[in-house]
Structures are given as structure tokens and as C-alpha cells.
């Protein structure tokens, strides 16, 4: 593994499971000092144990990514402890098990999903970007979704709208903060077979429907969290120094643009 991120400090919200954990381990393996946040302390302990088993270290903070104050306090703590934040990965998100059918989604379903997926990203950027600007640069990687680009076969309109907003926010912040040496990019995964996604996928689709979708992916498999982590590591590194404002589709060719 190349060491592209030595001495960089990375902050990953929603870093305890799935894509977040895979990204934390990938960035740490490339030399970064990684902080992960989650509301799930047991999952963070599992992430620490997995890191230690392969000779890596992570730092953990309990944080609710749908609460502005909690995000501000966590980012302030990491910045005070490390003296800088070089990489922000906005991974916290999800459909929160809300209905997949638009007419069944309540105002509360919309508010919860928007708070976590788009406002959580807004708040993390609001508190981190001025710090990056003051230190002379940084990398922001937002985790969007194929749902926000092309619609979803599993989640609903609230999640698709929230992730579409993440992509739009990415482009605007890339324009505003590029002169400060900060790149802002977005990774848009297709269906990633985490334990949570697999359970929802099997509950909402028949075996025939699942087989049909798999055949529509040219690479004939679903993504593993490590696939998304590799894309995030690229956008967090100097290998992408002249890349900003993009939404990078990582979906095995299921949708091409």
C-alpha cells in the first residue's frame, strides 16, 4: 500500500460501519491519523479492534451527525487535539428505514433523512472549511449516491433528493473554496452490499428482481465497501490535486454518463 497520506489528519463522520469503516482503514493504511465518529459506540469499538488486528490505529468520538452542535464540538475537539484537519469525509447518511414509496413518506420521514444526509454534510463543511482555509488547503470528500444522480430501486424520494443535494453542494463549494487550495468532490456509489443494505434489498425485492439488477451491472457484482474506500482515498490524496467539483460514479457500470 502506498503511503500517500502520511501526517494528514482525517475526520470521517459515520465511520463505524460499512463504507465509513472501510474508508477509515484505507486512509489509516496510507498513513493518515484518522478520527471516526458515530452514535454507535459498540460499532466504533469493533472498528478499533479490526484496525488493531491489522496493525493500524483509529481515534473515535461519539457524535450524532444530524445535530449541528454535536458536529461543531467534535470538529473543534479534533482540531484542538491535532492542530489541523486535512481531510473531511462526509459519509454519515442513509434512508433511516423510511418508506420507499413517496406517498407513504411523512413530513418526519423527510425531515430525518434531510437532516442526516444533507444538513449533516452542510454543518460538517461549515465548521471544517474555515479551518482548512486558514491552514492553506484541504480535501473534502462527500459521499453521495447513485440515487441522487439517477434514482433508486431500493430507497425513496427523500433519500434521492437529499443525495442529489449533496452533489449540488459539492459543486458549489468546489467553486467557492478552490482559490483557498481546497478540493471538494463527491463519490456516488451504486448498491453497496453492507449488512444493512443487504437486509433491506432482500426485504424489498424478489429473488428474480435481484438477479435482474445484477445482470444489468457490466461487472456482474455489487460493490464492496472497499471499492468505495479506494475512490475516497484517491480523492483525499494529492493524486487528485487537480480534480475538484466532480461526482464520481462508482457503480460497476450500472449507469454510465
GROMACS .gro file of C-alpha atoms in nm:
model
  257
    1UNK     CA    1   0.000   0.000   0.000
    2UNK     CA    2   0.136   0.339  -0.095
    3UNK     CA    3   0.167   0.597   0.183
    4UNK     CA    4   0.004   0.897   0.019
    5UNK     CA    5  -0.143   1.042   0.338
    6UNK     CA    6   0.143   1.047   0.587
    7UNK     CA    7   0.096   1.319   0.851
    8UNK     CA    8  -0.253   1.405   0.722
    9UNK     CA    9  -0.540   1.427   0.971
   10UNK     CA   10  -0.871   1.281   0.852
   11UNK     CA   11  -1.217   1.325   1.004
   12UNK     CA   12  -1.481   1.072   0.891
   13UNK     CA   13  -1.837   1.102   1.013
   14UNK     CA   14  -2.040   0.784   1.007
   15UNK     CA   15  -1.712   0.597   1.025
   16UNK     CA   16  -1.802   0.296   1.238
   17UNK     CA   17  -1.953   0.062   0.978
   18UNK     CA   18  -1.969  -0.013   0.608
   19UNK     CA   19  -1.818   0.245   0.375
   20UNK     CA   20  -1.708   0.464   0.665
   21UNK     CA   21  -1.512   0.190   0.839
   22UNK     CA   22  -1.356   0.067   0.515
   23UNK     CA   23  -1.252   0.425   0.437
   24UNK     CA   24  -1.108   0.477   0.783
   25UNK     CA   25  -0.895   0.164   0.750
   26UNK     CA   26  -0.786   0.259   0.398
   27UNK     CA   27  -0.682   0.613   0.494
   28UNK     CA   28  -0.503   0.487   0.805
   29UNK     CA   29  -0.318   0.227   0.598
   30UNK     CA   30  -0.194   0.511   0.378
   31UNK     CA   31  -0.052   0.696   0.678
   32UNK     CA   32  -0.332   0.929   0.789
   33UNK     CA   33  -0.424   0.992   1.150
   34UNK     CA   34  -0.792   0.904   1.133
   35UNK     CA   35  -1.080   1.011   1.356
   36UNK     CA   36  -1.415   0.840   1.314
   37UNK     CA   37  -1.748   0.944   1.461
   38UNK     CA   38  -2.075   0.761   1.515
   39UNK     CA   39  -2.365   0.733   1.754
   40UNK     CA   40  -2.296   0.359   1.773
   41UNK     CA   41  -2.020   0.318   2.032
   42UNK     CA   42  -2.023  -0.062   2.003
   43UNK     CA   43  -1.959  -0.039   1.629
   44UNK     CA   44  -1.672   0.205   1.689
   45UNK     CA   45  -1.518  -0.040   1.934
   46UNK     CA   46  -1.545  -0.309   1.666
   47UNK     CA   47  -1.374  -0.076   1.418
   48UNK     CA   48  -1.092  -0.015   1.668
   49UNK     CA   49  -1.046  -0.388   1.718
   50UNK     CA   50  -1.036  -0.451   1.342
   51UNK     CA   51  -0.778  -0.175   1.299
   52UNK     CA   52  -0.558  -0.310   1.577
   53UNK     CA   53  -0.574  -0.661   1.430
   54UNK     CA   54  -0.404  -0.534   1.114
   55UNK     CA   55  -0.159  -0.304   1.289
   56UNK     CA   56  -0.347   0.024   1.244
   57UNK     CA   57  -0.488   0.278   1.488
   58UNK     CA   58  -0.804   0.488   1.484
   59UNK     CA   59  -0.942   0.758   1.710
   60UNK     CA   60  -1.311   0.760   1.798
   61UNK     CA   61  -1.568   1.019   1.902
   62UNK     CA   62  -1.934   0.965   1.977
   63UNK     CA   63  -2.131   1.211   1.763
   64UNK     CA   64  -2.480   1.249   1.618
   65UNK     CA   65  -2.438   1.360   1.256
   66UNK     CA   66  -2.789   1.504   1.249
   67UNK     CA   67  -2.709   1.759   1.520
   68UNK     CA   68  -2.521   2.080   1.434
   69UNK     CA   69  -2.390   2.140   1.786
   70UNK     CA   70  -2.252   1.789   1.818
   71UNK     CA   71  -2.070   1.821   1.484
   72UNK     CA   72  -1.920   2.157   1.581
   73UNK     CA   73  -1.794   2.020   1.913
   74UNK     CA   74  -1.640   1.710   1.754
   75UNK     CA   75  -1.459   1.905   1.482
   76UNK     CA   76  -1.336   2.156   1.737
   77UNK     CA   77  -1.204   1.873   1.955
   78UNK     CA   78  -1.013   1.710   1.670
   79UNK     CA   79  -0.870   2.040   1.551
   80UNK     CA   80  -0.763   2.134   1.906
   81UNK     CA   81  -0.603   1.791   1.955
   82UNK     CA   82  -0.428   1.760   1.618
   83UNK     CA   83  -0.374   2.125   1.526
   84UNK     CA   84  -0.526   2.072   1.179
   85UNK     CA   85  -0.780   1.876   0.974
   86UNK     CA   86  -0.659   1.790   0.624
   87UNK     CA   87  -0.932   1.554   0.506
   88UNK     CA   88  -1.306   1.563   0.573
   89UNK     CA   89  -1.510   1.262   0.461
   90UNK     CA   90  -1.885   1.318   0.492
   91UNK     CA   91  -2.006   0.960   0.497
   92UNK     CA   92  -2.289   0.973   0.753
   93UNK     CA   93  -2.621   0.909   0.584
   94UNK     CA   94  -2.891   0.664   0.498
   95UNK     CA   95  -3.263   0.630   0.436
   96UNK     CA   96  -3.325   0.551   0.805
   97UNK     CA   97  -3.566   0.272   0.714
   98UNK     CA   98  -3.825   0.524   0.596
   99UNK     CA   99  -4.080   0.400   0.338
  100UNK     CA  100  -3.960   0.359  -0.018
  101UNK     CA  101  -4.289   0.480  -0.167
  102UNK     CA  102  -4.327   0.858  -0.198
  103UNK     CA  103  -4.692   0.870  -0.092
  104UNK     CA  104  -4.610   0.682   0.228
  105UNK     CA  105  -4.336   0.922   0.339
  106UNK     CA  106  -4.435   1.159   0.618
  107UNK     CA  107  -4.300   1.506   0.696
  108UNK     CA  108  -4.099   1.346   0.975
  109UNK     CA  109  -3.952   1.091   0.731
  110UNK     CA  110  -3.838   1.377   0.510
  111UNK     CA  111  -3.701   1.586   0.797
  112UNK     CA  112  -3.497   1.300   0.946
  113UNK     CA  113  -3.343   1.196   0.615
  114UNK     CA  114  -3.264   1.553   0.508
  115UNK     CA  115  -3.112   1.640   0.847
  116UNK     CA  116  -2.875   1.343   0.837
  117UNK     CA  117  -2.780   1.335   0.470
  118UNK     CA  118  -2.764   1.694   0.350
  119UNK     CA  119  -2.770   1.915   0.661
  120UNK     CA  120  -2.517   1.691   0.836
  121UNK     CA  121  -2.287   1.745   0.539
  122UNK     CA  122  -2.357   2.119   0.537
  123UNK     CA  123  -2.275   2.151   0.907
  124UNK     CA  124  -1.953   1.947   0.885
  125UNK     CA  125  -1.837   2.160   0.591
  126UNK     CA  126  -1.938   2.482   0.766
  127UNK     CA  127  -1.720   2.404   1.068
  128UNK     CA  128  -1.426   2.248   0.881
  129UNK     CA  129  -1.376   2.460   0.569
  130UNK     CA  130  -1.270   2.778   0.756
  131UNK     CA  131  -1.005   2.570   0.937
  132UNK     CA  132  -0.877   2.429   0.608
  133UNK     CA  133  -0.877   2.776   0.457
  134UNK     CA  134  -0.668   2.910   0.745
  135UNK     CA  135  -0.413   2.627   0.714
  136UNK     CA  136  -0.379   2.670   0.337
  137UNK     CA  137  -0.572   2.380   0.189
  138UNK     CA  138  -0.751   2.052   0.236
  139UNK     CA  139  -0.965   1.777   0.085
  140UNK     CA  140  -1.338   1.731   0.127
  141UNK     CA  141  -1.497   1.409   0.003
  142UNK     CA  142  -1.874   1.385   0.024
  143UNK     CA  143  -2.047   1.051  -0.011
  144UNK     CA  144  -2.348   1.084  -0.238
  145UNK     CA  145  -2.534   0.803  -0.407
  146UNK     CA  146  -2.648   0.673  -0.743
  147UNK     CA  147  -2.994   0.752  -0.604
  148UNK     CA  148  -2.915   1.122  -0.612
  149UNK     CA  149  -2.799   1.103  -0.972
  150UNK     CA  150  -3.033   0.857  -1.137
  151UNK     CA  151  -3.297   0.747  -0.884
  152UNK     CA  152  -3.308   0.437  -0.663
  153UNK     CA  153  -3.459   0.091  -0.682
  154UNK     CA  154  -3.445   0.048  -0.304
  155UNK     CA  155  -3.474   0.379  -0.119
  156UNK     CA  156  -3.730   0.655  -0.163
  157UNK     CA  157  -3.766   1.010  -0.289
  158UNK     CA  158  -3.648   1.169   0.036
  159UNK     CA  159  -3.312   0.989   0.019
  160UNK     CA  160  -3.271   1.052  -0.355
  161UNK     CA  161  -3.344   1.423  -0.308
  162UNK     CA  162  -3.102   1.451  -0.016
  163UNK     CA  163  -2.819   1.282  -0.204
  164UNK     CA  164  -2.887   1.492  -0.513
  165UNK     CA  165  -2.844   1.796  -0.292
  166UNK     CA  166  -2.509   1.661  -0.170
  167UNK     CA  167  -2.385   1.652  -0.530
  168UNK     CA  168  -2.505   2.008  -0.593
  169UNK     CA  169  -2.346   2.129  -0.269
  170UNK     CA  170  -2.020   1.967  -0.375
  171UNK     CA  171  -2.003   2.166  -0.697
  172UNK     CA  172  -2.084   2.496  -0.529
  173UNK     CA  173  -1.828   2.452  -0.252
  174UNK     CA  174  -1.564   2.346  -0.505
  175UNK     CA  175  -1.616   2.679  -0.682
  176UNK     CA  176  -1.606   2.884  -0.364
  177UNK     CA  177  -1.310   2.717  -0.192
  178UNK     CA  178  -1.087   2.626  -0.486
  179UNK     CA  179  -0.897   2.957  -0.457
  180UNK     CA  180  -0.809   2.857  -0.099
  181UNK     CA  181  -0.643   2.535  -0.215
  182UNK     CA  182  -0.932   2.314  -0.108
  183UNK     CA  183  -1.080   2.046  -0.333
  184UNK     CA  184  -1.437   1.929  -0.283
  185UNK     CA  185  -1.554   1.612  -0.455
  186UNK     CA  186  -1.835   1.359  -0.428
  187UNK     CA  187  -1.832   0.980  -0.460
  188UNK     CA  188  -2.162   0.829  -0.576
  189UNK     CA  189  -2.182   0.455  -0.507
  190UNK     CA  190  -2.434   0.220  -0.653
  191UNK     CA  191  -2.570  -0.058  -0.434
  192UNK     CA  192  -2.304  -0.145  -0.175
  193UNK     CA  193  -2.362  -0.475  -0.002
  194UNK     CA  194  -2.319  -0.378   0.360
  195UNK     CA  195  -2.514  -0.584   0.614
  196UNK     CA  196  -2.778  -0.309   0.647
  197UNK     CA  197  -2.823  -0.268   0.271
  198UNK     CA  198  -2.838  -0.643   0.211
  199UNK     CA  199  -3.123  -0.683   0.460
  200UNK     CA  200  -3.326  -0.401   0.303
  201UNK     CA  201  -3.251  -0.524  -0.050
  202UNK     CA  202  -3.374  -0.874   0.026
  203UNK     CA  203  -3.684  -0.745   0.205
  204UNK     CA  204  -3.794  -0.513  -0.076
  205UNK     CA  205  -3.701  -0.711  -0.389
  206UNK     CA  206  -3.783  -1.061  -0.507
  207UNK     CA  207  -3.503  -1.303  -0.598
  208UNK     CA  208  -3.591  -1.252  -0.964
  209UNK     CA  209  -3.568  -0.873  -0.933
  210UNK     CA  210  -3.233  -0.900  -0.756
  211UNK     CA  211  -3.095  -1.130  -1.025
  212UNK     CA  212  -3.218  -0.895  -1.299
  213UNK     CA  213  -3.040  -0.598  -1.144
  214UNK     CA  214  -2.718  -0.793  -1.104
  215UNK     CA  215  -2.727  -0.877  -1.474
  216UNK     CA  216  -2.763  -0.505  -1.554
  217UNK     CA  217  -2.423  -0.433  -1.396
  218UNK     CA  218  -2.147  -0.488  -1.655
  219UNK     CA  219  -1.904  -0.606  -1.386
  220UNK     CA  220  -2.167  -0.855  -1.266
  221UNK     CA  221  -2.129  -0.784  -0.895
  222UNK     CA  222  -2.235  -0.535  -0.633
  223UNK     CA  223  -1.986  -0.300  -0.472
  224UNK     CA  224  -1.791  -0.390  -0.163
  225UNK     CA  225  -1.723  -0.108   0.087
  226UNK     CA  226  -1.353  -0.136  -0.003
  227UNK     CA  227  -1.435  -0.034  -0.362
  228UNK     CA  228  -1.579   0.294  -0.238
  229UNK     CA  229  -1.298   0.343   0.013
  230UNK     CA  230  -1.043   0.321  -0.269
  231UNK     CA  231  -1.217   0.603  -0.457
  232UNK     CA  232  -1.233   0.813  -0.141
  233UNK     CA  233  -0.863   0.758  -0.076
  234UNK     CA  234  -0.781   0.879  -0.427
  235UNK     CA  235  -0.984   1.197  -0.383
  236UNK     CA  236  -0.828   1.254  -0.040
  237UNK     CA  237  -0.474   1.229  -0.178
  238UNK     CA  238  -0.250   1.455  -0.385
  239UNK     CA  239  -0.306   1.221  -0.681
  240UNK     CA  240  -0.632   1.414  -0.727
  241UNK     CA  241  -0.479   1.758  -0.667
  242UNK     CA  242  -0.630   1.898  -0.990
  243UNK     CA  243  -0.967   1.727  -0.952
  244UNK     CA  244  -1.249   1.921  -0.789
  245UNK     CA  245  -1.625   1.955  -0.816
  246UNK     CA  246  -1.680   1.607  -0.958
  247UNK     CA  247  -1.938   1.343  -0.878
  248UNK     CA  248  -1.755   1.015  -0.931
  249UNK     CA  249  -1.987   0.725  -1.014
  250UNK     CA  250  -1.868   0.401  -0.854
  251UNK     CA  251  -2.138   0.158  -0.965
  252UNK     CA  252  -1.971  -0.109  -1.176
  253UNK     CA  253  -2.106   0.047  -1.494
  254UNK     CA  254  -2.472   0.002  -1.399
  255UNK     CA  255  -2.527   0.363  -1.503
  256UNK     CA  256  -2.283   0.547  -1.729
  257UNK     CA  257  -2.273   0.919  -1.801
   0.00000   0.00000   0.00000
